[in-house]
Amino acid sequence: MNFSAPNSSSHTDADWCESEQDARRALEAARGPRDSALLNEALIKLRDAWTARANAALAHAEEHGIQCTEVPNNDEFVPDPGVYLVTAPQVGADARRLLTAGSEHGVPVLAFAREPLTKLGERPIAVLGRGVVIRTRVPVEDNIDNPSLDWWKTAFTALVEAAQRADDPTASPERRLEIMLDRLDGLPGLCTNLIDDARELAAMKSD
């Protein structure tokens, strides 16, 4: 992974980036008053922007493969586009920094972190949402040094499913939505199922 100087990356796509930023602002504005119509509209915009981001990142990964790397410990780096597997000893918070850097500079990035293998030979993986860690275990990579894109997609899907399982149906729809949005914040890209869950919660009212 090569990091260029700030604002010098040629791999940008302002359309998805601006759409994502607009959707995030709209989502934050709708969360306070909990306007269901505005929440739904913002989530649809976010879904579309994230789909575009994911398509661009995956297209790069199809050609260049998964990038296994650590994340520089500074706030000025600009990542290359693509799909990342952040390696130990770095954790979900570092994957989030990588995602944030991509969003800030219009570089399409998807990422999560892998942790050391368990005694049973499973691979723990994690991302950090807004104050919420999403973690699960998946079968070990087919190639630890050069994992396949199919393995990465399967592992990412497992993270989304872990976020869905963490939903508490006994809580109020308002509380469930707030927690779901916090989890969603750490899973940009291939998480349209989670966005659909959030849209359903946004439409629900407490009894």
mmCIF file of C-alpha atoms in Angstrom, residues 5 16 32 38 40 61 64 72 98 122 135 175 183 191 196 202:
data_model
loop_
_atom_site.group_PDB
_atom_site.id
_atom_site.type_symbol
_atom_site.label_atom_id
_atom_site.label_comp_id
_atom_site.label_asym_id
_atom_site.label_seq_id
_atom_site.Cartn_x
_atom_site.Cartn_y
_atom_site.Cartn_z
ATOM 1 C CA ALA A 5 0.842 13.281 0.099
ATOM 2 C CA TRP A 16 -19.978 9.123 -4.543
ATOM 3 C CA GLY A 32 -32.500 14.405 16.425
ATOM 4 C CA LEU A 38 -36.249 12.191 6.352
ATOM 5 C CA ASN A 40 -35.672 6.960 5.198
ATOM 6 C CA ALA A 61 -9.487 -5.149 -5.935
ATOM 7 C CA HIS A 64 -4.964 -5.637 -7.841
ATOM 8 C CA PRO A 72 -0.001 4.893 9.231
ATOM 9 C CA LEU A 98 -8.553 4.033 6.988
ATOM 10 C CA GLU A 122 -10.676 -19.330 13.483
ATOM 11 C CA ARG A 135 -16.625 -8.486 15.879
ATOM 12 C CA ARG A 175 -33.317 2.842 20.882
ATOM 13 C CA ARG A 183 -23.144 -0.023 14.094
ATOM 14 C CA CYS A 191 -24.126 -3.351 4.021
ATOM 15 C CA ASP A 196 -32.775 -1.859 5.054
ATOM 16 C CA ALA A 202 -37.106 4.293 11.282
#
